[in-house]
PDB file of C-alpha atoms in Angstrom:
ATOM      1  CA  UNK T 115       0.000   0.000   0.000  1.00  0.00           C
ATOM      2  CA  UNK T 116       2.862   2.382   0.761  1.00  0.00           C
ATOM      3  CA  UNK T 117       4.316   1.795  -2.682  1.00  0.00           C
ATOM      4  CA  UNK T 118       0.993   2.687  -4.349  1.00  0.00           C
ATOM      5  CA  UNK T 119       0.771   5.912  -2.344  1.00  0.00           C
ATOM      6  CA  UNK T 120       4.293   6.884  -3.338  1.00  0.00           C
ATOM      7  CA  UNK T 121       3.574   6.120  -6.986  1.00  0.00           C
ATOM      8  CA  UNK T 122       0.345   8.165  -6.777  1.00  0.00           C
ATOM      9  CA  UNK T 123       2.135  11.078  -5.157  1.00  0.00           C
ATOM     10  CA  UNK T 124       4.882  10.871  -7.807  1.00  0.00           C
ATOM     11  CA  UNK T 125       2.322  10.932 -10.620  1.00  0.00           C
ATOM     12  CA  UNK T 126       0.503  13.852  -8.989  1.00  0.00           C
ATOM     13  CA  UNK T 127       3.706  15.854  -8.564  1.00  0.00           C
ATOM     14  CA  UNK T 128       4.791  15.024 -12.117  1.00  0.00           C
ATOM     15  CA  UNK T 129       1.431  16.151 -13.514  1.00  0.00           C
ATOM     16  CA  UNK T 130       1.654  19.341 -11.467  1.00  0.00           C
ATOM     17  CA  UNK T 131       5.112  20.066 -12.808  1.00  0.00           C
ATOM     18  CA  UNK T 132       3.855  19.476 -16.355  1.00  0.00           C
ATOM     19  CA  UNK T 133       0.992  21.954 -15.821  1.00  0.00           C
ATOM     20  CA  UNK T 134       3.216  24.625 -14.234  1.00  0.00           C
ATOM     21  CA  UNK T 135       4.973  25.701 -17.477  1.00  0.00           C
ATOM     22  CA  UNK T 136       1.618  25.872 -19.278  1.00  0.00           C
ATOM     23  CA  UNK T 137       0.161  27.991 -16.453  1.00  0.00           C
ATOM     24  CA  UNK T 138       3.199  30.297 -16.446  1.00  0.00           C
ATOM     25  CA  UNK T 139       3.052  30.752 -20.241  1.00  0.00           C
ATOM     26  CA  UNK T 140      -0.669  31.495 -20.119  1.00  0.00           C
ATOM     27  CA  UNK T 141      -0.084  34.026 -17.331  1.00  0.00           C
ATOM     28  CA  UNK T 142       2.632  35.748 -19.405  1.00  0.00           C
ATOM     29  CA  UNK T 143       0.317  35.951 -22.449  1.00  0.00           C
ATOM     30  CA  UNK T 144      -2.520  37.386 -20.364  1.00  0.00           C
ATOM     31  CA  UNK T 145      -0.244  39.893 -18.616  1.00  0.00           C
ATOM     32  CA  UNK T 146       1.361  40.859 -21.909  1.00  0.00           C
ATOM     33  CA  UNK T 147      -2.038  41.529 -23.439  1.00  0.00           C
ATOM     34  CA  UNK T 148      -2.833  44.183 -20.838  1.00  0.00           C
ATOM     35  CA  UNK T 149       0.589  45.802 -21.120  1.00  0.00           C
ATOM     36  CA  UNK T 150       3.674  44.735 -19.263  1.00  0.00           C
ATOM     37  CA  UNK T 151       5.043  48.186 -18.531  1.00  0.00           C
ATOM     38  CA  UNK T 152       5.232  50.778 -15.762  1.00  0.00           C
ATOM     39  CA  UNK T 153       3.074  53.908 -15.761  1.00  0.00           C
ATOM     40  CA  UNK T 154       4.485  55.713 -12.721  1.00  0.00           C
ATOM     41  CA  UNK T 155       6.057  59.033 -13.749  1.00  0.00           C
ATOM     42  CA  UNK T 156       7.905  59.716 -10.470  1.00  0.00           C
ATOM     43  CA  UNK T 157      11.002  57.570 -11.236  1.00  0.00           C
ATOM     44  CA  UNK T 158      11.235  59.198 -14.671  1.00  0.00           C
ATOM     45  CA  UNK T 159      10.976  62.699 -13.227  1.00  0.00           C
ATOM     46  CA  UNK T 160      13.872  61.798 -10.906  1.00  0.00           C
ATOM     47  CA  UNK T 161      15.913  60.370 -13.792  1.00  0.00           C
ATOM     48  CA  UNK T 162      15.161  63.267 -16.175  1.00  0.00           C
ATOM     49  CA  UNK T 163      14.648  66.389 -14.031  1.00  0.00           C
ATOM     50  CA  UNK T 164      14.981  68.768 -17.016  1.00  0.00           C
ATOM     51  CA  UNK T 165      11.789  67.325 -18.487  1.00  0.00           C
ATOM     52  CA  UNK T 166       9.770  68.601 -15.543  1.00  0.00           C
ATOM     53  CA  UNK T 167       6.528  67.005 -14.447  1.00  0.00           C
ATOM     54  CA  UNK T 168       5.284  64.320 -16.828  1.00  0.00           C
ATOM     55  CA  UNK T 169       1.614  63.669 -17.523  1.00  0.00           C
ATOM     56  CA  UNK T 170       1.741  60.070 -18.766  1.00  0.00           C
ATOM     57  CA  UNK T 171       4.261  57.256 -19.195  1.00  0.00           C
ATOM     58  CA  UNK T 172       4.779  53.728 -20.499  1.00  0.00           C
ATOM     59  CA  UNK T 173       8.192  52.335 -19.685  1.00  0.00           C
ATOM     60  CA  UNK T 174      10.086  49.147 -18.949  1.00  0.00           C
ATOM     61  CA  UNK T 175      13.258  48.245 -17.104  1.00  0.00           C
ATOM     62  CA  UNK T 176      16.019  45.708 -17.640  1.00  0.00           C
ATOM     63  CA  UNK T 177      15.202  44.476 -14.140  1.00  0.00           C
ATOM     64  CA  UNK T 178      11.601  43.641 -15.041  1.00  0.00           C
ATOM     65  CA  UNK T 179      10.110  40.174 -15.539  1.00  0.00           C
ATOM     66  CA  UNK T 180      11.010  36.871 -13.975  1.00  0.00           C
ATOM     67  CA  UNK T 181      14.626  36.182 -14.877  1.00  0.00           C
ATOM     68  CA  UNK T 182      16.897  33.757 -13.123  1.00  0.00           C
ATOM     69  CA  UNK T 183      19.846  36.147 -13.363  1.00  0.00           C
ATOM     70  CA  UNK T 184      19.056  39.814 -12.669  1.00  0.00           C
ATOM     71  CA  UNK T 185      20.429  42.460 -15.009  1.00  0.00           C
ATOM     72  CA  UNK T 186      23.653  43.876 -13.525  1.00  0.00           C
ATOM     73  CA  UNK T 187      22.984  47.374 -14.830  1.00  0.00           C
ATOM     74  CA  UNK T 188      19.705  49.234 -14.867  1.00  0.00           C
ATOM     75  CA  UNK T 189      18.340  50.311 -18.237  1.00  0.00           C
ATOM     76  CA  UNK T 190      14.987  52.048 -18.584  1.00  0.00           C
ATOM     77  CA  UNK T 191      13.264  52.583 -21.905  1.00  0.00           C
ATOM     78  CA  UNK T 192       9.897  53.912 -22.967  1.00  0.00           C
ATOM     79  CA  UNK T 193       7.683  56.900 -23.635  1.00  0.00           C
ATOM     80  CA  UNK T 194       6.519  59.799 -21.499  1.00  0.00           C
ATOM     81  CA  UNK T 195       4.276  62.761 -22.210  1.00  0.00           C
ATOM     82  CA  UNK T 196       5.528  66.256 -21.424  1.00  0.00           C
ATOM     83  CA  UNK T 197       3.283  68.959 -19.997  1.00  0.00           C
ATOM     84  CA  UNK T 198       1.929  71.369 -22.637  1.00  0.00           C
ATOM     85  CA  UNK T 199       4.531  73.936 -23.643  1.00  0.00           C
ATOM     86  CA  UNK T 200       7.517  72.062 -22.157  1.00  0.00           C
ATOM     87  CA  UNK T 201       8.903  70.955 -25.532  1.00  0.00           C
ATOM     88  CA  UNK T 202       8.688  74.531 -26.839  1.00  0.00           C
ATOM     89  CA  UNK T 203      10.584  75.682 -23.748  1.00  0.00           C
ATOM     90  CA  UNK T 204      13.285  73.040 -24.311  1.00  0.00           C
ATOM     91  CA  UNK T 205      13.691  73.887 -28.010  1.00  0.00           C
ATOM     92  CA  UNK T 206      14.322  77.551 -27.127  1.00  0.00           C
ATOM     93  CA  UNK T 207      16.978  76.653 -24.536  1.00  0.00           C
ATOM     94  CA  UNK T 208      18.785  73.832 -26.421  1.00  0.00           C
ATOM     95  CA  UNK T 209      19.911  73.015 -29.959  1.00  0.00           C
ATOM     96  CA  UNK T 210      17.816  70.294 -31.622  1.00  0.00           C
ATOM     97  CA  UNK T 211      18.228  68.337 -34.858  1.00  0.00           C
ATOM     98  CA  UNK T 212      15.793  66.130 -36.763  1.00  0.00           C
ATOM     99  CA  UNK T 213      16.839  62.663 -35.676  1.00  0.00           C
ATOM    100  CA  UNK T 214      14.866  59.601 -34.716  1.00  0.00           C
ATOM    101  CA  UNK T 215      15.766  56.392 -32.936  1.00  0.00           C
ATOM    102  CA  UNK T 216      17.924  54.072 -35.033  1.00  0.00           C
ATOM    103  CA  UNK T 217      15.560  51.142 -34.631  1.00  0.00           C
ATOM    104  CA  UNK T 218      12.619  49.754 -32.827  1.00  0.00           C
ATOM    105  CA  UNK T 219      12.858  48.182 -29.404  1.00  0.00           C
ATOM    106  CA  UNK T 220      15.293  45.279 -29.628  1.00  0.00           C
ATOM    107  CA  UNK T 221      16.179  44.242 -26.071  1.00  0.00           C
ATOM    108  CA  UNK T 222      14.268  41.390 -24.447  1.00  0.00           C
ATOM    109  CA  UNK T 223      12.753  43.677 -21.829  1.00  0.00           C
ATOM    110  CA  UNK T 224      11.598  46.292 -24.377  1.00  0.00           C
ATOM    111  CA  UNK T 225       9.288  43.934 -26.291  1.00  0.00           C
ATOM    112  CA  UNK T 226       6.112  45.174 -24.501  1.00  0.00           C
ATOM    113  CA  UNK T 227       6.740  48.658 -25.966  1.00  0.00           C
ATOM    114  CA  UNK T 228       6.726  47.493 -29.593  1.00  0.00           C
ATOM    115  CA  UNK T 229       3.900  49.259 -31.401  1.00  0.00           C
ATOM    116  CA  UNK T 230       3.385  51.785 -28.609  1.00  0.00           C
ATOM    117  CA  UNK T 231       4.185  55.484 -28.819  1.00  0.00           C
ATOM    118  CA  UNK T 232       2.954  58.305 -31.011  1.00  0.00           C
ATOM    119  CA  UNK T 233       1.574  57.723 -34.482  1.00  0.00           C
ATOM    120  CA  UNK T 234       3.733  59.106 -37.328  1.00  0.00           C
ATOM    121  CA  UNK T 235       6.185  60.860 -34.997  1.00  0.00           C
ATOM    122  CA  UNK T 236       8.386  63.749 -36.065  1.00  0.00           C
ATOM    123  CA  UNK T 237      11.387  63.004 -33.874  1.00  0.00           C
ATOM    124  CA  UNK T 238      13.906  65.651 -32.857  1.00  0.00           C
ATOM    125  CA  UNK T 239      16.868  65.232 -30.547  1.00  0.00           C
ATOM    126  CA  UNK T 240      19.170  67.438 -28.530  1.00  0.00           C
ATOM    127  CA  UNK T 241      22.590  65.975 -27.927  1.00  0.00           C
ATOM    128  CA  UNK T 242      22.976  68.562 -25.159  1.00  0.00           C
ATOM    129  CA  UNK T 243      20.217  66.829 -23.208  1.00  0.00           C
ATOM    130  CA  UNK T 244      21.747  63.378 -23.653  1.00  0.00           C
ATOM    131  CA  UNK T 245      24.161  62.512 -20.881  1.00  0.00           C
ATOM    132  CA  UNK T 246      27.245  60.397 -21.271  1.00  0.00           C
ATOM    133  CA  UNK T 247      29.957  59.669 -18.746  1.00  0.00           C
ATOM    134  CA  UNK T 248      30.419  58.454 -15.181  1.00  0.00           C
ATOM    135  CA  UNK T 249      28.762  55.122 -16.026  1.00  0.00           C
ATOM    136  CA  UNK T 250      25.458  56.444 -17.289  1.00  0.00           C
ATOM    137  CA  UNK T 251      24.079  57.387 -20.650  1.00  0.00           C
ATOM    138  CA  UNK T 252      20.747  58.802 -21.776  1.00  0.00           C
ATOM    139  CA  UNK T 253      19.176  59.220 -25.187  1.00  0.00           C
ATOM    140  CA  UNK T 254      16.048  61.359 -25.580  1.00  0.00           C
ATOM    141  CA  UNK T 255      13.951  61.789 -28.713  1.00  0.00           C
ATOM    142  CA  UNK T 256      11.030  64.225 -28.750  1.00  0.00           C
ATOM    143  CA  UNK T 257       7.956  64.086 -30.986  1.00  0.00           C
ATOM    144  CA  UNK T 258       6.864  67.569 -32.035  1.00  0.00           C
ATOM    145  CA  UNK T 259       3.273  66.502 -32.714  1.00  0.00           C
ATOM    146  CA  UNK T 260       2.418  64.833 -29.437  1.00  0.00           C
ATOM    147  CA  UNK T 261       4.820  66.295 -26.833  1.00  0.00           C
ATOM    148  CA  UNK T 262       6.037  62.752 -26.273  1.00  0.00           C
ATOM    149  CA  UNK T 263       9.588  61.847 -25.338  1.00  0.00           C
ATOM    150  CA  UNK T 264      11.049  58.451 -26.141  1.00  0.00           C
ATOM    151  CA  UNK T 265      13.925  57.619 -23.845  1.00  0.00           C
ATOM    152  CA  UNK T 266      16.612  55.044 -23.261  1.00  0.00           C
ATOM    153  CA  UNK T 267      18.854  55.398 -20.221  1.00  0.00           C
ATOM    154  CA  UNK T 268      21.665  53.303 -18.780  1.00  0.00           C
ATOM    155  CA  UNK T 269      22.059  53.753 -15.014  1.00  0.00           C
ATOM    156  CA  UNK T 270      19.811  56.843 -15.038  1.00  0.00           C
ATOM    157  CA  UNK T 271      20.262  57.506 -11.332  1.00  0.00           C
ATOM    158  CA  UNK T 272      24.071  57.606 -11.507  1.00  0.00           C
TER     159      UNK T 272
END
C-alpha cells in the first residue's frame, strides 16, 4: 500500500510540474495583453529632471520580468508625455536636430513597448540633453506633434 501511495504522489507531482509551465506561459500571455510596462512618472521625473513634471508614461526596465539572473545594470526605456509647452521651452533653450531612434525596441525587456508610442512621430533630438559619462548614458527623442519623449537610459540615477 505504501508503494501505491508513493507512486500516486509521484504521478501527482509530475502532472503538477507538467501543468506549471503551461500555467506560467498562459499568465505571461494574459499579462502581456494588458501591457507589461510601468506607468508611474515619479522615477522618470527623478531620472530626467529637465523634463519637468510628466503627464503620462509607459516604460520598462532591464530588471523587469522573472529572470533567473538579474540584469547587472539598470536600463529604462519607454515613452513619457511632457506637460503642454515644455517641448517649446526646451527647443528655445537647447539646440535640436531632426533625428529619430535608429531602430525599434530590440532588447528582451523592451518587447512590450513594440507598437506603442505616437503615431507618425516627427522626432527631434538634442545631444545637449543626452548625458554620457560616469557610467550612465541617456538618449532622448522628442515628438513635435504629441509632446512625447522616447527615452533610453543606462544607469539613469548615476
